[in-house]
Amino acid sequence: ELKVEQNPLFLSMQEGKNYTIYCNYSTTSDRLYWYRQDPGKSLESLFVLLSNGAVKQEGRLMASLDTKARLSTLHITAAVHDLSATYFCAVDKGGNQFYFGTGTSLTVIP
Amino acid sequence: NAGVTQTPKFQVLKTGQSMTLQCAQDMNHNSMYWYRQDPGMGLRLIYYSASEGTTDKGEVPNGYNVSRLNKREFSLRLESAAPSQTSVYFCASSEWGQGIAKNIQYFGAGTRLSVL
């Protein structure tokens, strides 16, 4: 069974600071996804990483993938309150079998 | 364009009762999914359907049945609800299988189910 681990589980950071969320997965996978979930809401796609060394950036978020280390990172630059949410990474095995991490609950405080 | 629509949004059941969660998508996607979300455990795949007429088990299928009624609709049935099935259920759809390299899923708003 494929396992996906995220850390930290909870993150409280001050506005303007930088931080990184880590996502490790246990077996090879073709695709790595990052999703965002606001409290009481559904999930929204942020990034899809398809190959080793892939890097995607959107605003203050940047995601990267190292398939050899089975590691993806989500880097937050100069955090703002609007980034407060839960962030999930996920991998798929064979296309439709998805495995999600436990999520990282991010709170950005003034 | 509504995307993925789930009904109901909230439901309370007694142990042993049955119910069906409905899901419909209007994006002409081939693939549809049912997940449950529990605190501290992320999302876990219950069942998925790669195309109309096919369904496959995910990580946690026990206690559930599904039906892919047509390309748009994918329902999840609890035949005899148990307190362990108290959760938030999400339906999702994606273009996987339509020549797309990325399997981005689009999620519904969720159904909050309590089994007493």
Coordinates of N, CA and C in Angstrom, one line a residue:
Chain A
E1 N 0.8 -1.2 0.0 CA 0.0 0.0 0.0 C 0.9 1.2 0.0
L2 N 0.5 2.2 -0.8 CA 1.3 3.4 -0.9 C 0.9 4.3 0.3
K3 N 2.0 4.9 0.9 CA 1.7 5.8 2.0 C 2.3 7.2 1.7
V4 N 1.5 8.2 2.1 CA 1.9 9.5 1.9 C 2.0 10.3 3.2
E5 N 3.1 10.8 3.6 CA 3.3 11.5 4.9 C 3.6 13.0 4.6
Q6 N 2.9 13.8 5.4 CA 3.2 15.2 5.3 C 3.7 15.7 6.7
N7 N 4.6 16.7 6.7 CA 4.9 17.3 7.9 C 5.3 18.8 7.6
P8 N 5.0 19.7 8.5 CA 4.3 19.4 9.8 C 2.8 19.2 9.6
L9 N 2.1 18.7 10.6 CA 0.7 18.6 10.5 C 0.0 19.9 10.8
F10 N 0.6 20.7 11.7 CA 0.1 22.0 12.0 C 1.3 23.0 11.9
L11 N 0.9 24.2 11.4 CA 1.9 25.2 11.2 C 1.3 26.5 11.4
S12 N 1.9 27.2 12.4 CA 1.5 28.6 12.7 C 2.7 29.5 12.3
M13 N 2.5 30.4 11.4 CA 3.6 31.3 11.0 C 3.1 32.7 10.9
Q14 N 4.1 33.6 11.1 CA 3.8 35.0 11.1 C 3.8 35.5 9.7
E15 N 3.0 36.5 9.5 CA 3.0 37.1 8.1 C 4.4 37.6 7.8
G16 N 4.7 37.4 6.5 CA 6.0 37.8 6.0 C 7.1 36.8 6.1
K17 N 6.9 35.7 6.8 CA 7.9 34.7 7.0 C 7.8 33.7 5.9
N18 N 8.9 32.9 5.7 CA 8.9 31.8 4.8 C 8.9 30.5 5.5
Y19 N 8.3 29.5 4.8 CA 8.3 28.1 5.4 C 8.1 27.1 4.3
T20 N 8.4 25.8 4.7 CA 8.2 24.7 3.7 C 7.5 23.6 4.3
I21 N 6.5 23.1 3.5 CA 5.8 21.8 3.9 C 6.4 20.7 3.1
Y22 N 6.5 19.5 3.8 CA 7.2 18.4 3.1 C 6.2 17.3 2.9
C23 N 6.4 16.6 1.8 CA 5.5 15.5 1.5 C 6.3 14.3 1.0
N24 N 6.3 13.2 1.8 CA 7.1 12.0 1.4 C 6.1 10.9 1.0
Y25 N 6.5 10.1 0.0 CA 5.6 9.0 -0.4 C 6.4 7.7 -0.5
S26 N 5.8 6.6 -0.3 CA 6.5 5.4 -0.1 C 6.9 4.6 -1.3
T27 N 6.2 4.7 -2.4 CA 6.6 4.0 -3.6 C 6.5 4.9 -4.8
T28 N 7.1 4.4 -5.9 CA 7.1 5.3 -7.1 C 5.7 5.7 -7.6
S29 N 5.6 6.9 -8.1 CA 4.4 7.4 -8.6 C 4.6 8.3 -9.8
D30 N 3.7 8.4 -10.6 CA 3.9 9.2 -11.8 C 3.6 10.6 -11.7
R31 N 2.7 10.9 -10.7 CA 2.2 12.3 -10.6 C 2.1 12.7 -9.1
L32 N 2.3 13.9 -8.8 CA 2.2 14.4 -7.5 C 1.4 15.7 -7.5
Y33 N 0.4 15.8 -6.6 CA -0.6 16.9 -6.7 C -0.5 17.6 -5.3
W34 N -0.8 18.9 -5.4 CA -1.0 19.7 -4.2 C -2.4 20.3 -4.3
Y35 N -3.2 20.2 -3.2 CA -4.5 20.8 -3.1 C -4.6 21.7 -1.9
R36 N -5.5 22.6 -2.0 CA -5.8 23.5 -0.8 C -7.3 23.3 -0.4
Q37 N -7.5 23.3 0.9 CA -8.8 23.2 1.4 C -9.0 24.3 2.5
D38 N -10.0 25.2 2.3 CA -10.4 26.2 3.2 C -11.3 25.5 4.2
P39 N -11.4 26.0 5.5 CA -12.2 25.4 6.5 C -13.7 25.2 6.0
G40 N -14.2 24.0 6.2 CA -15.6 23.7 5.8 C -15.8 23.7 4.3
K41 N -14.8 23.8 3.5 CA -15.0 23.8 2.1 C -14.4 22.6 1.4
S42 N -14.5 22.6 0.1 CA -14.0 21.5 -0.7 C -12.5 21.7 -1.0
L43 N -12.0 20.8 -1.8 CA -10.6 20.9 -2.2 C -10.4 21.6 -3.6
E44 N -9.3 22.3 -3.7 CA -9.1 23.0 -4.9 C -7.6 22.7 -5.4
S45 N -7.5 22.4 -6.6 CA -6.1 22.0 -7.1 C -5.2 23.2 -7.2
L46 N -4.0 23.0 -6.7 CA -3.0 24.0 -6.8 C -1.9 23.7 -7.9
F47 N -1.3 22.5 -7.7 CA -0.2 22.2 -8.7 C -0.3 20.7 -9.0
V48 N 0.2 20.4 -10.2 CA 0.5 19.0 -10.6 C 1.9 18.9 -11.0
L49 N 2.7 18.0 -10.5 CA 4.1 17.8 -10.8 C 4.3 16.5 -11.5
L50 N 4.8 16.5 -12.7 CA 4.8 15.3 -13.5 C 6.1 14.6 -13.7
S51 N 7.2 15.3 -13.3 CA 8.5 14.6 -13.6 C 9.5 15.1 -12.5
N52 N 10.6 14.3 -12.4 CA 11.7 14.6 -11.5 C 12.2 16.0 -11.8
G53 N 12.4 16.8 -10.7 CA 12.9 18.2 -10.9 C 11.9 19.2 -11.3
A54 N 10.6 18.8 -11.4 CA 9.6 19.7 -11.8 C 9.4 20.8 -10.7
V55 N 9.2 22.0 -11.1 CA 8.9 23.1 -10.2 C 7.8 23.9 -10.8
K56 N 6.8 24.2 -9.9 CA 5.7 25.1 -10.3 C 5.5 26.2 -9.3
Q57 N 5.2 27.4 -9.8 CA 5.0 28.5 -8.9 C 3.7 29.2 -9.2
E58 N 3.0 29.7 -8.2 CA 1.8 30.5 -8.3 C 1.8 31.4 -7.1
G59 N 2.1 32.7 -7.4 CA 2.0 33.7 -6.4 C 3.1 33.4 -5.3
R60 N 2.7 33.2 -4.1 CA 3.7 33.0 -3.0 C 3.9 31.5 -2.7
L61 N 3.4 30.7 -3.5 CA 3.6 29.2 -3.4 C 4.4 28.7 -4.5
M62 N 5.3 27.8 -4.1 CA 6.2 27.1 -5.1 C 6.3 25.6 -4.7
A63 N 6.0 24.8 -5.6 CA 6.1 23.3 -5.4 C 7.2 22.7 -6.2
S64 N 7.8 21.7 -5.7 CA 8.9 21.0 -6.4 C 8.8 19.5 -6.1
L65 N 9.4 18.7 -7.0 CA 9.3 17.3 -6.9 C 10.7 16.7 -7.1
D66 N 11.1 15.7 -6.2 CA 12.3 14.9 -6.4 C 11.8 13.5 -6.3
T67 N 11.7 12.9 -7.5 CA 11.2 11.5 -7.5 C 12.1 10.5 -7.0
K68 N 13.4 10.8 -7.0 CA 14.4 9.8 -6.5 C 14.3 9.7 -5.0
A69 N 14.1 10.9 -4.4 CA 13.9 10.9 -2.9 C 12.5 10.7 -2.5
R70 N 11.6 10.6 -3.5 CA 10.1 10.5 -3.2 C 9.7 11.6 -2.3
L71 N 10.0 12.8 -2.7 CA 9.8 14.0 -1.8 C 9.3 15.1 -2.7
S72 N 8.2 15.8 -2.2 CA 7.8 17.0 -2.8 C 7.7 18.1 -1.7
T73 N 8.0 19.3 -2.0 CA 7.9 20.4 -1.1 C 7.0 21.5 -1.6
L74 N 6.4 22.1 -0.7 CA 5.5 23.3 -1.0 C 6.1 24.4 -0.2
H75 N 6.7 25.4 -0.9 CA 7.4 26.5 -0.2 C 6.5 27.7 -0.2
I76 N 6.4 28.3 1.0 CA 5.6 29.5 1.1 C 6.5 30.7 1.3
T77 N 6.4 31.7 0.5 CA 7.2 32.9 0.6 C 6.4 34.1 1.1
A78 N 7.0 34.7 2.1 CA 6.3 36.0 2.7 C 4.8 35.8 2.9
A79 N 4.5 34.9 3.8 CA 3.1 34.5 4.0 C 2.2 35.6 4.3
V80 N 1.0 35.5 3.8 CA -0.1 36.4 4.1 C -1.3 35.7 4.7
H81 N -2.2 36.4 5.3 CA -3.3 35.7 6.0 C -4.1 34.9 5.0
D82 N -4.3 35.3 3.8 CA -5.1 34.6 2.8 C -4.6 33.2 2.5
L83 N -3.4 32.9 2.9 CA -2.9 31.5 2.7 C -3.2 30.6 3.8
S84 N -3.9 31.0 4.8 CA -4.4 30.2 5.9 C -5.4 29.2 5.3
A85 N -5.0 27.9 5.4 CA -5.9 26.8 4.9 C -5.2 25.5 5.2
T86 N -5.8 24.4 4.8 CA -5.1 23.1 4.9 C -4.6 22.7 3.6
Y87 N -3.4 22.2 3.5 CA -2.7 21.9 2.2 C -2.5 20.4 2.2
F88 N -2.9 19.7 1.2 CA -2.8 18.3 1.0 C -1.9 18.0 -0.2
C89 N -1.0 17.0 -0.1 CA -0.4 16.5 -1.2 C -1.0 15.1 -1.5
A90 N -0.9 14.7 -2.7 CA -1.5 13.4 -3.1 C -0.7 12.8 -4.3
V91 N -0.7 11.5 -4.4 CA -0.1 10.8 -5.5 C -1.1 9.8 -6.1
D92 N -0.9 9.5 -7.3 CA -1.8 8.5 -7.9 C -1.0 7.3 -8.4
K93 N -1.6 6.2 -8.3 CA -0.9 5.0 -8.7 C -1.8 4.4 -9.8
G94 N -1.2 4.3 -11.0 CA -1.9 3.7 -12.1 C -3.1 4.6 -12.6
G95 N -3.1 5.9 -12.3 CA -4.1 6.8 -12.9 C -5.2 7.1 -12.0
N96 N -5.9 6.2 -11.4 CA -7.1 6.5 -10.7 C -7.0 6.2 -9.2
Q97 N -6.0 5.5 -8.8 CA -5.9 5.1 -7.3 C -5.1 6.3 -6.7
F98 N -5.8 7.1 -6.0 CA -5.2 8.3 -5.3 C -5.0 8.0 -3.8
Y99 N -3.8 8.5 -3.4 CA -3.5 8.5 -2.0 C -3.1 9.9 -1.5
F100 N -3.8 10.3 -0.5 CA -3.6 11.7 0.0 C -2.8 11.6 1.3
G101 N -2.0 12.7 1.5 CA -1.4 12.9 2.8 C -2.4 13.3 3.9
T102 N -2.0 13.4 5.1 CA -2.9 13.8 6.2 C -3.2 15.3 6.2
G103 N -2.5 16.1 5.5 CA -2.8 17.5 5.4 C -1.9 18.3 6.4
T104 N -1.6 19.5 6.0 CA -0.9 20.5 6.9 C -1.8 21.7 7.1
S105 N -2.2 21.9 8.3 CA -3.1 23.0 8.6 C -2.2 24.2 8.9
L106 N -2.3 25.2 8.0 CA -1.5 26.4 8.1 C -2.3 27.6 8.6
T107 N -1.8 28.2 9.6 CA -2.4 29.5 10.1 C -1.4 30.6 10.0
V108 N -1.7 31.6 9.3 CA -0.8 32.8 9.2 C -1.3 33.9 10.1
I109 N -0.5 34.3 11.1 CA -0.9 35.3 12.1 C -0.2 36.6 11.8
P110 N -0.9 37.7 12.1 CA -0.4 39.0 11.9 C 0.9 39.3 12.7
Chain B
N1 N -22.3 26.7 -15.3 CA -21.4 25.5 -15.2 C -21.2 25.2 -13.7
A2 N -22.0 24.1 -13.2 CA -22.0 23.9 -11.8 C -20.8 23.1 -11.3
G3 N -20.1 22.3 -12.2 CA -19.0 21.5 -11.8 C -19.5 20.2 -11.3
V4 N -19.1 19.9 -10.0 CA -19.5 18.7 -9.3 C -20.5 19.0 -8.2
T5 N -21.7 18.4 -8.3 CA -22.8 18.7 -7.4 C -23.1 17.5 -6.5
Q6 N -23.1 17.6 -5.2 CA -23.4 16.5 -4.3 C -24.6 16.9 -3.5
T7 N -25.4 15.8 -3.3 CA -26.6 16.0 -2.4 C -26.7 14.7 -1.6
P8 N -27.2 14.8 -0.3 CA -27.4 16.1 0.4 C -26.2 16.7 0.9
K9 N -26.3 17.9 1.5 CA -25.1 18.5 2.1 C -24.9 18.0 3.6
F10 N -26.0 17.7 4.2 CA -25.9 17.2 5.6 C -26.9 16.0 5.7
Q11 N -26.5 15.1 6.6 CA -27.5 14.0 6.9 C -27.1 13.4 8.2
V12 N -28.2 13.1 8.9 CA -28.0 12.3 10.2 C -28.8 11.0 10.1
L13 N -28.1 9.9 10.4 CA -28.7 8.6 10.3 C -28.7 7.9 11.6
K14 N -29.6 6.9 11.8 CA -29.4 6.0 12.9 C -28.7 4.8 12.5
T15 N -28.0 4.1 13.4 CA -27.3 2.9 13.0 C -28.3 1.9 12.4
G16 N -27.8 1.4 11.3 CA -28.6 0.4 10.6 C -29.5 0.9 9.4
Q17 N -29.6 2.3 9.4 CA -30.4 2.9 8.3 C -29.5 2.9 7.0
S18 N -30.2 3.0 5.9 CA -29.5 3.1 4.6 C -29.7 4.4 4.0
M19 N -28.8 4.8 3.1 CA -29.0 6.0 2.4 C -28.1 6.0 1.2
T20 N -28.4 6.9 0.2 CA -27.6 7.0 -1.0 C -27.2 8.5 -1.1
L21 N -25.9 8.7 -1.3 CA -25.3 10.0 -1.6 C -25.2 10.1 -3.1
Q22 N -25.7 11.3 -3.6 CA -25.8 11.5 -5.0 C -24.6 12.4 -5.5
C23 N -24.1 12.2 -6.7 CA -23.1 13.0 -7.2 C -23.3 13.2 -8.7
A24 N -23.2 14.4 -9.3 CA -23.3 14.6 -10.7 C -22.3 15.6 -11.1
Q25 N -21.7 15.4 -12.3 CA -20.8 16.4 -12.9 C -21.2 16.7 -14.3
D26 N -20.9 18.0 -14.6 CA -21.4 18.5 -15.9 C -20.1 18.9 -16.8
M27 N -19.0 18.3 -16.5 CA -17.8 18.6 -17.3 C -17.4 17.5 -18.3
N28 N -18.3 16.6 -18.5 CA -18.0 15.5 -19.5 C -16.8 14.7 -19.1
H29 N -16.5 14.5 -17.8 CA -15.4 13.7 -17.4 C -15.7 12.2 -17.4
N30 N -14.6 11.5 -17.7 CA -14.7 10.0 -17.7 C -14.7 9.5 -16.3
S31 N -13.8 10.0 -15.5 CA -13.5 9.4 -14.2 C -14.2 10.1 -13.1
M32 N -14.8 9.3 -12.1 CA -15.4 9.8 -10.9 C -15.0 9.1 -9.7
Y33 N -15.0 9.7 -8.5 CA -14.4 9.2 -7.3 C -15.3 9.5 -6.1
W34 N -15.3 8.6 -5.1 CA -15.8 8.9 -3.8 C -14.7 8.8 -2.7
Y35 N -14.6 9.8 -1.9 CA -13.7 9.8 -0.8 C -14.4 10.0 0.5
R36 N -13.8 9.6 1.6 CA -14.2 10.1 2.9 C -13.0 10.8 3.6
Q37 N -13.4 11.8 4.3 CA -12.4 12.6 5.0 C -12.6 12.6 6.5
D38 N -11.7 12.1 7.2 CA -11.8 12.0 8.7 C -10.6 12.8 9.3
P39 N -10.9 13.4 10.5 CA -9.8 14.2 11.1 C -8.5 13.5 11.3
G40 N -7.4 14.1 10.8 CA -6.1 13.6 11.0 C -5.8 12.5 10.0
M41 N -6.7 12.2 9.1 CA -6.4 11.1 8.1 C -6.4 11.5 6.7
G42 N -6.6 12.7 6.4 CA -6.6 13.1 5.0 C -7.9 12.6 4.3
L43 N -7.8 12.4 3.0 CA -8.9 11.8 2.2 C -8.5 10.4 1.9
R44 N -9.5 9.5 2.0 CA -9.2 8.1 1.6 C -10.2 7.7 0.5
L45 N -9.7 7.1 -0.5 CA -10.5 6.7 -1.6 C -11.4 5.5 -1.3
I46 N -12.7 5.6 -1.5 CA -13.6 4.5 -1.3 C -13.8 3.7 -2.5
Y47 N -14.3 4.3 -3.6 CA -14.5 3.7 -4.9 C -14.2 4.7 -6.0
Y48 N -13.9 4.2 -7.1 CA -13.8 5.1 -8.3 C -14.4 4.4 -9.5
S49 N -14.6 5.2 -10.5 CA -15.2 4.7 -11.8 C -14.4 5.4 -12.9
A50 N -13.7 4.5 -13.6 CA -12.9 5.1 -14.7 C -13.7 5.4 -16.0
S51 N -14.9 4.8 -16.1 CA -15.7 5.1 -17.2 C -17.1 4.7 -16.9
E52 N -18.1 5.1 -17.7 CA -19.4 4.7 -17.5 C -19.5 3.1 -17.5
G53 N -20.2 2.6 -16.5 CA -20.3 1.1 -16.5 C -19.3 0.4 -15.8
T54 N -18.2 1.0 -15.3 CA -17.1 0.4 -14.5 C -17.0 1.0 -13.2
T55 N -16.7 0.2 -12.2 CA -16.3 0.7 -10.9 C -15.2 -0.2 -10.3
D56 N -14.4 0.4 -9.4 CA -13.3 -0.3 -8.8 C -13.2 0.1 -7.3
K57 N -12.7 -0.8 -6.5 CA -12.5 -0.5 -5.1 C -11.3 0.4 -4.9
G58 N -11.4 1.3 -3.9 CA -10.3 2.1 -3.5 C -9.7 1.5 -2.2
E59 N -9.2 2.4 -1.4 CA -8.5 2.0 -0.2 C -9.4 1.5 0.9
V60 N -10.7 2.0 1.0 CA -11.6 1.7 2.1 C -13.0 1.4 1.6
P61 N -13.2 0.4 0.9 CA -14.5 0.1 0.2 C -15.6 -0.6 1.1
N62 N -15.1 -1.2 2.2 CA -16.0 -2.0 3.0 C -17.2 -1.2 3.6
G63 N -18.4 -1.7 3.4 CA -19.6 -1.1 4.0 C -20.2 -0.1 3.0
Y64 N -19.7 0.0 1.8 CA -20.2 0.9 0.7 C -20.4 0.1 -0.6
N65 N -21.4 0.7 -1.3 CA -21.6 0.2 -2.7 C -21.7 1.5 -3.6
V66 N -21.4 1.3 -4.9 CA -21.5 2.5 -5.8 C -22.2 2.0 -7.1
S67 N -22.7 3.1 -7.7 CA -23.3 2.8 -9.1 C -22.9 4.0 -10.0
R68 N -22.4 3.6 -11.1 CA -22.1 4.7 -12.2 C -23.3 4.6 -13.1
L69 N -24.3 5.5 -12.8 CA -25.6 5.4 -13.5 C -25.5 5.8 -15.0
N70 N -24.6 6.7 -15.3 CA -24.4 7.2 -16.6 C -23.1 8.0 -16.5
K71 N -22.7 8.7 -17.6 CA -21.4 9.4 -17.5 C -21.4 10.5 -16.5
R72 N -22.6 11.1 -16.2 CA -22.7 12.3 -15.3 C -22.7 11.9 -13.9
E73 N -23.3 10.7 -13.6 CA -23.7 10.5 -12.2 C -23.0 9.3 -11.6
F74 N -22.7 9.4 -10.3 CA -22.0 8.4 -9.6 C -22.5 8.4 -8.1
S75 N -23.2 7.4 -7.7 CA -23.8 7.4 -6.4 C -23.1 6.5 -5.4
L76 N -23.2 6.8 -4.2 CA -22.5 6.0 -3.1 C -23.6 5.6 -2.1
R77 N -23.7 4.3 -1.9 CA -24.8 3.8 -1.0 C -24.2 3.1 0.3
L78 N -24.8 3.5 1.4 CA -24.6 2.8 2.7 C -25.8 2.0 3.0
E79 N -25.6 0.7 2.9 CA -26.7 -0.2 3.1 C -27.2 -0.3 4.6
S80 N -26.2 -0.3 5.5 CA -26.6 -0.4 6.9 C -25.5 0.4 7.6
A81 N -25.9 1.7 7.9 CA -24.9 2.7 8.4 C -24.4 2.3 9.8
A82 N -23.2 2.6 10.0 CA -22.5 2.3 11.3 C -21.9 3.6 11.8
P83 N -21.7 3.8 13.1 CA -21.1 5.0 13.6 C -19.7 5.3 13.0
S84 N -19.0 4.2 12.6 CA -17.7 4.4 12.0 C -17.7 5.0 10.7
Q85 N -18.9 5.1 10.1 CA -19.1 5.8 8.8 C -19.4 7.3 8.9
T86 N -19.4 7.8 10.2 CA -19.5 9.2 10.4 C -18.3 9.9 9.8
S87 N -18.5 10.8 8.8 CA -17.4 11.4 8.1 C -17.9 12.5 7.2
V88 N -17.0 13.1 6.5 CA -17.4 14.0 5.4 C -17.0 13.3 4.1
Y89 N -18.0 13.2 3.2 CA -17.8 12.5 2.0 C -17.7 13.4 0.8
F90 N -16.7 13.2 0.0 CA -16.5 14.1 -1.2 C -16.5 13.2 -2.4
C91 N -17.2 13.8 -3.4 CA -17.2 13.2 -4.7 C -16.3 14.1 -5.6
A92 N -15.6 13.5 -6.6 CA -14.7 14.2 -7.5 C -14.8 13.6 -8.9
S93 N -14.4 14.4 -9.8 CA -14.3 13.9 -11.2 C -13.1 14.4 -11.8
S94 N -12.6 13.7 -12.9 CA -11.4 14.1 -13.6 C -11.5 13.7 -15.1
E95 N -10.6 14.2 -15.8 CA -10.5 13.9 -17.3 C -9.7 12.7 -17.6
W96 N -9.2 12.0 -16.5 CA -8.3 10.8 -16.8 C -8.9 9.8 -17.7
G97 N -8.1 9.4 -18.6 CA -8.6 8.4 -19.6 C -9.0 9.1 -20.9
Q98 N -8.9 10.4 -21.0 CA -9.3 11.2 -22.2 C -8.1 11.8 -22.8
G99 N -6.9 11.2 -22.7 CA -5.7 11.6 -23.3 C -5.0 12.8 -22.6
I100 N -5.4 13.0 -21.3 CA -4.8 14.1 -20.5 C -3.8 13.5 -19.6
A101 N -2.6 14.1 -19.6 CA -1.5 13.6 -18.7 C -1.7 13.9 -17.2
K102 N -2.4 15.0 -17.0 CA -2.6 15.3 -15.6 C -4.0 14.8 -15.1
N103 N -4.0 14.2 -14.0 CA -5.3 13.7 -13.5 C -5.8 14.7 -12.4
I104 N -6.1 15.9 -12.8 CA -6.6 16.9 -11.8 C -8.0 16.5 -11.5
Q105 N -8.3 16.5 -10.2 CA -9.7 16.2 -9.7 C -10.4 17.4 -9.3
Y106 N -11.7 17.5 -9.6 CA -12.5 18.6 -9.3 C -13.5 18.0 -8.3
F107 N -13.6 18.7 -7.1 CA -14.4 18.1 -6.0 C -15.7 18.8 -5.8
G108 N -16.6 18.1 -5.3 CA -17.9 18.6 -4.9 C -17.8 19.3 -3.5
A109 N -18.8 19.9 -3.0 CA -18.8 20.6 -1.8 C -18.8 19.7 -0.5
G110 N -19.1 18.4 -0.7 CA -19.1 17.5 0.4 C -20.4 17.2 1.1
T111 N -20.5 16.1 1.7 CA -21.7 15.7 2.5 C -21.2 15.3 3.9
R112 N -21.8 16.0 4.8 CA -21.4 15.8 6.2 C -22.4 14.8 6.8
L113 N -22.0 13.6 7.1 CA -22.8 12.5 7.5 C -22.5 12.1 9.0
S114 N -23.5 12.1 9.8 CA -23.4 11.6 11.2 C -24.3 10.4 11.3
V115 N -23.7 9.3 11.9 CA -24.4 8.1 12.2 C -24.5 7.9 13.7
L116 N -25.7 7.9 14.2 CA -25.8 7.8 15.7 C -26.1 6.4 16.2

